[in-house]
CSV table of C-alpha atoms in Angstrom, one decimal:
chain,number,residue,atom,x,y,z
C,1,UNK,CA,135.3,-20.5,-101.6
C,2,UNK,CA,138.8,-21.2,-103.2
C,3,UNK,CA,139.9,-22.4,-107.1
C,4,UNK,CA,140.4,-25.8,-106.3
C,5,UNK,CA,141.4,-26.9,-110.3
C,6,UNK,CA,144.8,-26.3,-109.7
C,7,UNK,CA,144.7,-28.5,-106.6
C,8,UNK,CA,143.3,-31.5,-108.4
C,9,UNK,CA,145.4,-31.2,-111.4
C,10,UNK,CA,148.3,-31.3,-108.9
C,11,UNK,CA,146.8,-34.1,-107.9
C,12,UNK,CA,146.5,-36.1,-110.9
C,13,UNK,CA,149.8,-35.1,-111.8
C,14,UNK,CA,151.1,-36.8,-109.0
C,15,UNK,CA,149.2,-39.8,-109.9
C,16,UNK,CA,151.1,-40.1,-113.4
C,17,UNK,CA,154.3,-39.6,-111.5
C,18,UNK,CA,153.6,-42.4,-109.2
C,19,UNK,CA,152.3,-45.2,-111.7
C,20,UNK,CA,155.2,-44.4,-113.6
C,21,UNK,CA,157.6,-45.4,-110.7
C,22,UNK,CA,155.3,-48.1,-110.2
C,23,UNK,CA,156.7,-49.9,-112.8
C,24,UNK,CA,160.2,-48.8,-112.8
C,25,UNK,CA,161.2,-52.3,-111.0
C,26,UNK,CA,159.9,-53.7,-114.4
C,27,UNK,CA,162.5,-51.1,-116.2
C,28,UNK,CA,165.7,-52.9,-114.0
C,29,UNK,CA,164.2,-56.0,-114.7
C,30,UNK,CA,164.3,-55.9,-118.7
C,31,UNK,CA,167.9,-53.9,-118.0
C,32,UNK,CA,168.8,-56.9,-116.5
C,33,UNK,CA,168.0,-59.2,-118.8
C,34,UNK,CA,169.5,-57.8,-121.5
C,35,UNK,CA,172.6,-57.5,-120.0
C,36,UNK,CA,172.1,-60.9,-119.1
C,37,UNK,CA,172.3,-62.2,-123.0
C,38,UNK,CA,175.1,-60.1,-122.9
C,39,UNK,CA,176.7,-62.6,-121.1
C,40,UNK,CA,175.3,-65.8,-122.5
C,41,UNK,CA,177.2,-64.8,-125.3
C,42,UNK,CA,180.3,-63.8,-124.0
C,43,UNK,CA,180.0,-60.5,-124.0
C,44,UNK,CA,180.7,-60.7,-127.4
C,45,UNK,CA,179.2,-57.5,-128.8
C,46,UNK,CA,182.3,-54.9,-126.2
C,47,UNK,CA,185.5,-54.6,-128.1
C,48,UNK,CA,188.1,-57.4,-126.8
C,49,UNK,CA,190.4,-56.1,-123.9
C,50,UNK,CA,194.3,-54.7,-125.1
C,51,UNK,CA,196.8,-57.1,-123.7
C,52,UNK,CA,198.1,-53.9,-121.5
C,53,UNK,CA,195.2,-52.8,-120.3
C,54,UNK,CA,194.2,-57.0,-118.8
C,55,UNK,CA,197.9,-57.3,-117.5
C,56,UNK,CA,196.7,-53.4,-115.9
C,57,UNK,CA,194.1,-55.4,-114.1
C,58,UNK,CA,195.8,-58.4,-113.4
C,59,UNK,CA,194.4,-61.7,-113.4
C,60,UNK,CA,190.5,-62.5,-112.1
C,61,UNK,CA,189.9,-64.0,-108.7
C,62,UNK,CA,189.4,-67.5,-108.2
C,63,UNK,CA,185.8,-68.2,-109.2
C,64,UNK,CA,185.6,-70.1,-105.9
C,65,UNK,CA,186.1,-66.9,-103.9
C,66,UNK,CA,183.4,-65.0,-106.7
C,67,UNK,CA,180.6,-68.0,-105.9
C,68,UNK,CA,180.9,-67.3,-102.1
C,69,UNK,CA,180.8,-63.7,-102.5
C,70,UNK,CA,177.5,-64.5,-104.7
C,71,UNK,CA,176.2,-66.6,-102.2
C,72,UNK,CA,176.7,-63.7,-99.7
C,73,UNK,CA,175.1,-60.6,-101.7
C,74,UNK,CA,172.4,-63.7,-103.0
C,75,UNK,CA,171.8,-64.3,-98.6
C,76,UNK,CA,171.9,-60.7,-97.6
C,77,UNK,CA,170.0,-58.8,-100.8
C,78,UNK,CA,166.8,-61.7,-100.0
C,79,UNK,CA,166.9,-60.0,-96.5
C,80,UNK,CA,167.3,-56.6,-97.0
C,81,UNK,CA,164.3,-57.0,-99.5
C,82,UNK,CA,162.1,-58.6,-97.9
C,83,UNK,CA,162.6,-55.9,-94.9
C,84,UNK,CA,161.7,-53.6,-96.6
C,85,UNK,CA,158.6,-54.7,-97.4
C,86,UNK,CA,157.6,-56.0,-94.3
C,87,UNK,CA,158.3,-52.5,-93.0
C,88,UNK,CA,156.7,-50.6,-95.9
C,89,UNK,CA,159.5,-48.7,-96.6
C,90,UNK,CA,160.1,-46.9,-100.0
C,91,UNK,CA,161.8,-49.1,-102.5
C,92,UNK,CA,165.3,-47.5,-102.7
C,93,UNK,CA,168.8,-49.4,-103.8
C,94,UNK,CA,167.1,-51.5,-107.5
C,95,UNK,CA,170.1,-49.6,-109.4
C,96,UNK,CA,172.7,-51.1,-106.8
C,97,UNK,CA,171.5,-54.5,-107.0
C,98,UNK,CA,171.7,-54.3,-111.3
C,99,UNK,CA,175.2,-52.7,-110.6
C,100,UNK,CA,176.0,-55.8,-108.4
C,101,UNK,CA,174.7,-58.4,-110.5
C,102,UNK,CA,177.2,-56.6,-113.5
C,103,UNK,CA,180.0,-56.6,-111.5
C,104,UNK,CA,179.4,-60.8,-111.1
C,105,UNK,CA,179.2,-61.5,-114.5
C,106,UNK,CA,182.2,-59.6,-114.7
C,107,UNK,CA,184.1,-61.0,-112.3
C,108,UNK,CA,183.6,-64.4,-113.8
C,109,UNK,CA,183.7,-63.3,-117.4
C,110,UNK,CA,187.5,-62.6,-116.3
C,111,UNK,CA,187.8,-65.4,-114.2
C,112,UNK,CA,187.0,-67.7,-117.3
C,113,UNK,CA,183.7,-69.1,-114.8
C,114,UNK,CA,181.5,-67.4,-116.8
C,115,UNK,CA,179.8,-70.3,-118.9
C,116,UNK,CA,179.2,-72.4,-115.4
C,117,UNK,CA,178.0,-69.7,-113.7
C,118,UNK,CA,175.6,-67.4,-116.0
C,119,UNK,CA,172.6,-69.5,-114.6
C,120,UNK,CA,173.9,-68.9,-111.0
C,121,UNK,CA,173.9,-65.5,-111.3
C,122,UNK,CA,171.0,-64.8,-113.4
C,123,UNK,CA,168.5,-67.1,-111.3
C,124,UNK,CA,169.3,-65.0,-108.2
C,125,UNK,CA,169.6,-61.3,-110.0
C,126,UNK,CA,166.0,-62.5,-111.5
C,127,UNK,CA,165.1,-62.8,-108.0
C,128,UNK,CA,166.9,-60.0,-106.4
C,129,UNK,CA,165.2,-57.9,-109.0
C,130,UNK,CA,161.3,-59.6,-109.4
C,131,UNK,CA,161.2,-59.0,-105.6
C,132,UNK,CA,162.0,-55.6,-105.7
C,133,UNK,CA,160.0,-54.6,-108.7
C,134,UNK,CA,157.0,-56.2,-106.7
C,135,UNK,CA,157.8,-54.4,-103.7
C,136,UNK,CA,158.1,-50.8,-106.0
C,137,UNK,CA,155.2,-52.1,-107.8
C,138,UNK,CA,153.4,-53.0,-104.2
C,139,UNK,CA,154.8,-49.6,-102.6
C,140,UNK,CA,153.5,-47.1,-105.3
C,141,UNK,CA,150.3,-48.6,-106.0
C,142,UNK,CA,149.4,-47.5,-102.7
C,143,UNK,CA,150.3,-44.1,-103.0
C,144,UNK,CA,147.9,-44.2,-105.8
C,145,UNK,CA,145.4,-45.1,-104.2
C,146,UNK,CA,145.8,-42.6,-101.5
C,147,UNK,CA,146.3,-39.7,-104.3
C,148,UNK,CA,143.3,-41.7,-105.8
C,149,UNK,CA,140.9,-40.7,-102.9
C,150,UNK,CA,142.2,-37.3,-102.2
C,151,UNK,CA,140.8,-37.1,-106.2
C,152,UNK,CA,137.9,-38.0,-105.2
C,153,UNK,CA,137.5,-36.0,-101.9
C,154,UNK,CA,138.5,-32.8,-104.4
C,155,UNK,CA,135.7,-34.0,-107.1
C,156,UNK,CA,133.3,-34.1,-104.3
C,157,UNK,CA,133.9,-30.2,-103.1
C,158,UNK,CA,133.9,-29.2,-106.2
C,159,UNK,CA,130.5,-30.8,-107.8
C,160,UNK,CA,129.2,-28.8,-104.2
G,1,UNK,CA,139.7,-58.5,-101.2
G,2,UNK,CA,141.4,-61.2,-98.9
G,3,UNK,CA,142.6,-63.1,-102.0
G,4,UNK,CA,144.1,-60.3,-102.5
G,5,UNK,CA,145.8,-60.2,-99.2
G,6,UNK,CA,146.3,-64.3,-99.8
G,7,UNK,CA,148.6,-63.3,-103.3
G,8,UNK,CA,149.9,-60.5,-101.7
G,9,UNK,CA,151.5,-62.6,-98.9
G,10,UNK,CA,152.4,-65.3,-100.7
G,11,UNK,CA,154.1,-64.3,-103.9
G,12,UNK,CA,157.0,-62.4,-102.0
G,13,UNK,CA,158.2,-65.9,-100.2
G,14,UNK,CA,156.9,-67.6,-103.4
G,15,UNK,CA,159.7,-65.6,-105.5
G,16,UNK,CA,162.0,-65.5,-102.1
G,17,UNK,CA,162.1,-69.4,-101.9
G,18,UNK,CA,162.1,-70.3,-105.3
G,19,UNK,CA,164.8,-67.9,-106.4
G,20,UNK,CA,166.8,-68.7,-103.6
G,21,UNK,CA,166.6,-73.0,-103.6
G,22,UNK,CA,167.0,-72.8,-107.6
G,23,UNK,CA,169.9,-71.0,-106.9
G,24,UNK,CA,171.8,-72.7,-103.9
G,25,UNK,CA,170.9,-75.6,-106.8
G,26,UNK,CA,172.3,-74.6,-109.3
G,27,UNK,CA,175.2,-73.0,-107.2
G,28,UNK,CA,176.2,-76.4,-105.3
G,29,UNK,CA,175.5,-78.1,-108.7
G,30,UNK,CA,179.0,-76.1,-110.2
G,31,UNK,CA,180.7,-76.8,-106.9
G,32,UNK,CA,179.9,-80.6,-107.1
G,33,UNK,CA,181.1,-81.0,-110.5
G,34,UNK,CA,184.4,-78.9,-109.9
G,35,UNK,CA,185.0,-80.8,-107.6
G,36,UNK,CA,184.5,-84.0,-109.7
G,37,UNK,CA,186.5,-82.7,-112.3
G,38,UNK,CA,189.7,-81.9,-109.8
G,39,UNK,CA,189.5,-85.4,-108.9
G,40,UNK,CA,189.4,-87.3,-112.3
G,41,UNK,CA,192.4,-85.1,-113.0
G,42,UNK,CA,193.9,-86.3,-109.7
G,43,UNK,CA,193.1,-90.1,-111.3
G,44,UNK,CA,194.1,-89.1,-114.8
G,45,UNK,CA,198.0,-87.8,-113.2
G,46,UNK,CA,198.3,-91.0,-110.9
G,47,UNK,CA,197.2,-93.1,-114.0
G,48,UNK,CA,200.0,-91.0,-116.3
G,49,UNK,CA,202.8,-91.2,-113.3
G,50,UNK,CA,202.4,-95.4,-113.5
G,51,UNK,CA,202.4,-95.2,-117.1
G,52,UNK,CA,205.7,-93.2,-116.9
G,53,UNK,CA,207.1,-95.0,-113.8
G,54,UNK,CA,206.4,-98.1,-116.1
G,55,UNK,CA,207.9,-97.5,-119.3
G,56,UNK,CA,210.9,-95.7,-117.6
G,57,UNK,CA,213.1,-98.9,-117.9
G,58,UNK,CA,211.9,-100.1,-121.4
G,59,UNK,CA,212.7,-96.4,-122.3
G,60,UNK,CA,216.4,-96.4,-120.5
G,61,UNK,CA,217.6,-99.7,-122.0
G,62,UNK,CA,215.6,-98.7,-125.6
G,63,UNK,CA,213.3,-101.6,-126.0
G,64,UNK,CA,210.8,-100.5,-128.7
G,65,UNK,CA,208.6,-103.3,-128.0
G,66,UNK,CA,208.1,-103.7,-124.4
G,67,UNK,CA,207.6,-100.1,-124.6
G,68,UNK,CA,204.7,-100.6,-127.5
G,69,UNK,CA,203.6,-103.9,-125.4
G,70,UNK,CA,203.0,-101.3,-122.5
G,71,UNK,CA,201.2,-99.0,-124.0
G,72,UNK,CA,199.1,-100.6,-125.9
G,73,UNK,CA,197.7,-102.7,-122.4
G,74,UNK,CA,197.5,-99.2,-121.2
G,75,UNK,CA,195.4,-98.6,-124.0
G,76,UNK,CA,192.4,-101.6,-123.1
G,77,UNK,CA,191.6,-100.5,-120.0
G,78,UNK,CA,187.9,-99.4,-120.4
G,79,UNK,CA,188.8,-96.1,-119.1
G,80,UNK,CA,191.2,-94.7,-120.9
G,81,UNK,CA,190.3,-93.1,-124.1
G,82,UNK,CA,194.1,-91.9,-125.3
G,83,UNK,CA,197.4,-92.7,-124.3
G,84,UNK,CA,200.6,-91.2,-126.5
G,85,UNK,CA,203.9,-90.9,-126.5
G,86,UNK,CA,205.7,-87.9,-128.2
G,87,UNK,CA,209.2,-87.6,-129.2
G,88,UNK,CA,211.3,-84.6,-129.1
G,89,UNK,CA,210.0,-83.3,-132.5
G,90,UNK,CA,206.1,-83.7,-131.5
G,91,UNK,CA,205.5,-86.9,-133.8
G,92,UNK,CA,203.7,-90.0,-131.9
G,93,UNK,CA,205.9,-92.6,-131.5
G,94,UNK,CA,203.6,-95.2,-129.6
G,95,UNK,CA,199.6,-95.0,-129.4
G,96,UNK,CA,197.5,-97.8,-127.7
G,97,UNK,CA,194.9,-96.9,-130.5
G,98,UNK,CA,195.5,-97.3,-133.8
G,99,UNK,CA,195.9,-93.9,-135.4
G,100,UNK,CA,193.4,-95.0,-138.1
G,101,UNK,CA,190.6,-95.0,-135.6
G,102,UNK,CA,190.9,-92.0,-133.9
G,103,UNK,CA,189.6,-89.4,-135.3
G,104,UNK,CA,191.1,-87.3,-138.0
G,105,UNK,CA,190.5,-83.7,-136.6
G,106,UNK,CA,191.1,-85.2,-132.7
G,107,UNK,CA,194.8,-86.3,-134.1
G,108,UNK,CA,195.2,-83.0,-136.0
G,109,UNK,CA,194.5,-81.3,-132.9
G,110,UNK,CA,196.4,-82.5,-130.8
G,111,UNK,CA,199.6,-83.5,-133.1
G,112,UNK,CA,199.1,-79.2,-133.9
G,113,UNK,CA,199.5,-79.1,-129.9
G,114,UNK,CA,201.9,-81.2,-129.2
G,115,UNK,CA,204.7,-79.2,-131.3
G,116,UNK,CA,203.7,-76.2,-130.3
G,117,UNK,CA,204.4,-77.5,-126.7
G,118,UNK,CA,207.5,-78.9,-128.1
G,119,UNK,CA,209.3,-75.7,-129.8
G,120,UNK,CA,212.5,-75.3,-128.3
G,121,UNK,CA,211.6,-71.7,-126.9
G,122,UNK,CA,208.2,-72.8,-125.8
G,123,UNK,CA,208.1,-71.7,-121.4
G,124,UNK,CA,205.3,-74.4,-120.7
G,125,UNK,CA,207.5,-77.4,-122.6
G,126,UNK,CA,209.0,-78.5,-119.1
G,127,UNK,CA,204.8,-78.4,-117.3
G,128,UNK,CA,202.6,-80.7,-116.7
G,129,UNK,CA,199.0,-79.9,-119.1
G,130,UNK,CA,195.4,-80.7,-118.2
G,131,UNK,CA,192.9,-80.5,-120.8
G,132,UNK,CA,189.7,-81.3,-119.2
G,133,UNK,CA,187.4,-78.8,-121.8
G,134,UNK,CA,188.1,-81.1,-125.1
G,135,UNK,CA,185.6,-81.5,-127.5
G,136,UNK,CA,186.5,-85.3,-128.3
G,137,UNK,CA,184.7,-86.1,-124.6
G,138,UNK,CA,188.3,-87.1,-122.6
G,139,UNK,CA,190.6,-85.7,-119.5
G,140,UNK,CA,193.9,-85.9,-120.5
G,141,UNK,CA,197.0,-85.3,-119.3
G,142,UNK,CA,200.1,-84.2,-121.2
G,143,UNK,CA,203.5,-85.0,-118.6
G,144,UNK,CA,206.7,-84.4,-120.2
G,145,UNK,CA,209.7,-87.3,-120.2
G,146,UNK,CA,212.4,-85.3,-119.1
G,147,UNK,CA,216.3,-85.8,-119.6
G,148,UNK,CA,218.4,-87.8,-116.5
G,149,UNK,CA,222.0,-87.9,-116.8
G,150,UNK,CA,221.2,-91.8,-117.0
G,151,UNK,CA,219.6,-91.3,-120.8
G,152,UNK,CA,222.8,-89.2,-122.2
G,153,UNK,CA,225.2,-91.7,-120.6
G,154,UNK,CA,223.5,-95.0,-121.9
G,155,UNK,CA,225.2,-97.2,-123.5
G,156,UNK,CA,222.4,-98.1,-125.9
G,157,UNK,CA,221.6,-95.0,-127.0
G,158,UNK,CA,222.1,-91.3,-125.7
G,159,UNK,CA,220.5,-88.0,-126.3
G,160,UNK,CA,222.2,-84.3,-125.9
G,161,UNK,CA,223.1,-84.1,-122.5
G,162,UNK,CA,222.3,-79.6,-123.4
G,163,UNK,CA,218.4,-81.2,-124.2
G,164,UNK,CA,216.1,-80.9,-121.3
G,165,UNK,CA,213.1,-82.6,-122.7
G,166,UNK,CA,213.0,-86.1,-124.7
G,167,UNK,CA,209.1,-85.9,-124.9
G,168,UNK,CA,206.1,-86.5,-122.9
G,169,UNK,CA,203.0,-88.7,-122.2
G,170,UNK,CA,199.9,-87.7,-123.1
G,171,UNK,CA,196.7,-90.2,-121.3
G,172,UNK,CA,192.9,-89.3,-121.7
G,173,UNK,CA,190.0,-90.7,-119.6
G,174,UNK,CA,186.7,-90.8,-120.9
G,175,UNK,CA,183.8,-88.4,-120.0
G,176,UNK,CA,181.5,-90.4,-120.0
G,177,UNK,CA,181.4,-92.0,-116.4
G,178,UNK,CA,181.6,-88.6,-114.7
G,179,UNK,CA,179.2,-86.5,-117.6
G,180,UNK,CA,177.3,-89.9,-116.4
G,181,UNK,CA,177.2,-89.1,-112.9
G,182,UNK,CA,176.7,-85.6,-113.1
G,183,UNK,CA,173.4,-86.5,-114.7
G,184,UNK,CA,172.0,-88.7,-112.0
G,185,UNK,CA,173.3,-85.5,-109.7
G,186,UNK,CA,171.3,-83.5,-111.8
G,187,UNK,CA,167.9,-85.1,-111.9
G,188,UNK,CA,168.4,-85.8,-108.0
G,189,UNK,CA,168.5,-82.2,-107.6
G,190,UNK,CA,165.8,-81.0,-109.6
G,191,UNK,CA,163.5,-84.1,-107.8
G,192,UNK,CA,165.0,-82.2,-104.5
G,193,UNK,CA,164.5,-78.9,-105.3
G,194,UNK,CA,160.8,-79.3,-106.4
G,195,UNK,CA,160.4,-81.0,-103.2
G,196,UNK,CA,161.6,-78.6,-100.7
G,197,UNK,CA,159.7,-75.8,-103.1
G,198,UNK,CA,156.4,-77.5,-102.7
G,199,UNK,CA,156.8,-78.2,-98.8
G,200,UNK,CA,158.4,-74.2,-98.3
G,201,UNK,CA,155.6,-72.7,-100.3
G,202,UNK,CA,152.5,-75.4,-99.2
G,203,UNK,CA,153.9,-75.3,-95.5
G,204,UNK,CA,153.7,-71.3,-95.5
G,205,UNK,CA,150.5,-71.2,-97.5
G,206,UNK,CA,148.8,-73.4,-95.0
G,207,UNK,CA,150.0,-72.3,-91.9
G,208,UNK,CA,149.1,-68.7,-93.3
G,209,UNK,CA,145.3,-69.5,-93.7
G,210,UNK,CA,145.0,-72.1,-90.8
G,211,UNK,CA,146.6,-68.8,-88.5
G,212,UNK,CA,146.0,-65.8,-90.6
G,213,UNK,CA,143.0,-65.8,-93.2
G,214,UNK,CA,140.8,-68.0,-92.1
G,215,UNK,CA,140.6,-65.8,-88.9
G,216,UNK,CA,140.5,-62.3,-90.8
G,217,UNK,CA,137.4,-64.1,-92.8
G,218,UNK,CA,135.9,-64.9,-89.9
G,219,UNK,CA,136.0,-62.1,-88.1
G,220,UNK,CA,134.9,-59.7,-91.6
G,221,UNK,CA,132.1,-62.3,-92.1
G,222,UNK,CA,130.7,-62.1,-88.5
G,223,UNK,CA,131.3,-57.7,-89.2
G,224,UNK,CA,129.1,-58.0,-92.4
G,225,UNK,CA,126.6,-59.9,-89.9
G,226,UNK,CA,126.8,-57.1,-87.6
G,227,UNK,CA,126.4,-54.3,-89.6
G,228,UNK,CA,123.7,-56.2,-90.8
G,229,UNK,CA,121.6,-56.0,-87.2
G,230,UNK,CA,122.3,-59.2,-86.1
G,231,UNK,CA,122.8,-59.1,-82.0
G,232,UNK,CA,126.0,-60.2,-80.5
G,233,UNK,CA,124.7,-62.9,-79.1
G,234,UNK,CA,123.3,-64.6,-82.1
G,235,UNK,CA,127.3,-63.8,-84.0
G,236,UNK,CA,129.0,-67.7,-84.9
G,237,UNK,CA,130.9,-68.0,-81.5
G,238,UNK,CA,134.5,-66.8,-81.5
G,239,UNK,CA,137.9,-67.7,-82.2
G,240,UNK,CA,140.4,-67.2,-80.4
G,241,UNK,CA,143.6,-66.9,-83.3
G,242,UNK,CA,142.9,-62.9,-83.6
G,243,UNK,CA,143.3,-62.7,-79.7
G,244,UNK,CA,141.5,-58.8,-78.6
G,245,UNK,CA,140.8,-58.1,-82.0
G,246,UNK,CA,138.4,-60.6,-81.7
G,247,UNK,CA,137.2,-59.3,-78.2
G,248,UNK,CA,137.2,-55.5,-78.8
G,249,UNK,CA,134.9,-56.5,-82.0
G,250,UNK,CA,132.3,-58.1,-80.3
G,251,UNK,CA,132.6,-55.2,-77.2
G,252,UNK,CA,132.0,-52.4,-79.7
G,253,UNK,CA,128.7,-55.1,-81.1
G,254,UNK,CA,127.7,-55.2,-77.6
G,255,UNK,CA,127.8,-51.4,-76.7
G,256,UNK,CA,125.8,-50.9,-80.6
G,257,UNK,CA,123.4,-53.5,-79.3
G,258,UNK,CA,123.2,-51.7,-75.4
G,259,UNK,CA,122.4,-48.6,-77.2
G,260,UNK,CA,119.7,-49.9,-79.3
G,261,UNK,CA,118.3,-52.0,-76.1
G,262,UNK,CA,118.5,-48.2,-74.3
G,263,UNK,CA,117.1,-46.1,-77.5
G,264,UNK,CA,114.3,-48.8,-77.9
G,265,UNK,CA,113.6,-48.2,-73.9
G,266,UNK,CA,113.3,-44.1,-74.4
G,267,UNK,CA,111.6,-44.5,-77.3
G,268,UNK,CA,109.1,-46.7,-76.0
G,269,UNK,CA,109.3,-44.2,-72.6
G,270,UNK,CA,108.5,-41.3,-75.2
G,271,UNK,CA,105.3,-42.9,-76.8
G,272,UNK,CA,104.0,-43.5,-73.4
G,273,UNK,CA,104.5,-40.0,-72.4
G,274,UNK,CA,103.1,-38.5,-75.6
G,275,UNK,CA,100.4,-41.2,-75.4
G,276,UNK,CA,99.7,-40.3,-71.9
G,277,UNK,CA,100.0,-36.2,-71.9
G,278,UNK,CA,97.7,-36.9,-75.6
G,279,UNK,CA,95.2,-38.1,-73.3
G,280,UNK,CA,95.5,-35.6,-70.6
G,281,UNK,CA,94.7,-32.8,-73.5
G,282,UNK,CA,91.3,-34.8,-74.5
G,283,UNK,CA,90.4,-35.3,-71.2
G,284,UNK,CA,91.4,-31.2,-70.8
G,285,UNK,CA,89.4,-30.6,-73.4
G,286,UNK,CA,86.3,-32.5,-72.2
G,287,UNK,CA,86.7,-30.5,-69.0
G,288,UNK,CA,87.1,-27.5,-71.2
G,289,UNK,CA,83.9,-28.0,-73.2
G,290,UNK,CA,81.2,-29.1,-70.1
G,291,UNK,CA,82.7,-25.5,-67.7
G,292,UNK,CA,81.5,-24.0,-71.3
G,293,UNK,CA,77.9,-26.1,-71.4
G,294,UNK,CA,77.0,-25.2,-67.7
G,295,UNK,CA,77.9,-21.8,-68.1
G,296,UNK,CA,76.0,-20.9,-71.3
G,297,UNK,CA,73.7,-23.2,-70.8
G,298,UNK,CA,72.0,-27.0,-72.8
G,299,UNK,CA,71.4,-27.0,-76.6
G,300,UNK,CA,73.4,-23.8,-77.1
G,301,UNK,CA,76.9,-24.3,-78.6
G,302,UNK,CA,79.9,-23.5,-76.0
G,303,UNK,CA,81.8,-22.9,-79.9
G,304,UNK,CA,79.7,-20.5,-81.2
């Protein structure tokens, strides 16, 4: 009978990796919370842009346009995450959601609409990222359970 | 397990619905607030235009008393929080309110701003300015009083022809009614959101419970009973909500019951057969003993 100790070690390493991945959604949530605190303080911790760069960038888009873009984004992002959940697909796109939300904060900031719309972006960001992290947690916990079953079988074999 | 299943089904729906409803309400509130402020700005613009038109003749005639009366009377309107006419140097000439009664900080702020606007090189001199984010609780507009031919050629007094601006009128209406309406809107939106949330989440949970979780729990209980040896005829009546799954489950239990019955029949037959063969062998042994006794004679042991 071949030695199954290296195989057991491999499975244990995989379990550790999957457990680490299962909490990755929470890290993104924490990152978004930190970004939101910065946005709430109107990014005061960042250096102000000088006039040359500001004029190069041009004026920000109208707040109304950003609002409609946010509605579209929110609707499609929720549908996308729910579709991933129902299909039990590998969770993807948490970082890109974080990126999109950061862009919304930036656009509102440059269009002087951040104070009015901060809570809208924060709420939808928390919703999308909470759903995403719930899916990440469920998906990787399921994988961990599968690996634990394999490990239990291997342990039985080793005892025999 | 089923509690876990219920939680897994309800949690994503709760997060998605709650988040989207709250987000929708916040955004809707922001839209409505912007629309109401636009409406208030239009109203204050119209009020300022009315004041400018009504003071035009008094200005042309240089009738300061009439001008002061008009400004005073407009200042008595409940909604008007501030009305002032500034001259070309940015100094207040007429005010609808006693300047001493007005807050000092506001006066200083406005005066500094008006002087800055009235500077000769200011590009915004001839523009209309709106201020809706004042800390004094007013939605204010400042409209320029432009020089016209009739002004520079008037007999009573005159302004230089090259001076484009004679002063400006600043009028502000209180934000209080707007804030009250917005507060009412906020509270109604919170109530409406809570109602939508309870109905949506409660409705989804009730539908899932009725159509999915209860039939699954029922099937699980039947499976537990069947595993304990209860035959299909003694199981509770089937729930049709799970369709083919329930039928297949009962078919499996039925097949198991049949297999048990057949196994029992086979066991009985085998036992009978065993019993029969035992009797035969005993009979055979007895017959063999009789034969041996007959050949050896009575009184002798055939085994010996």
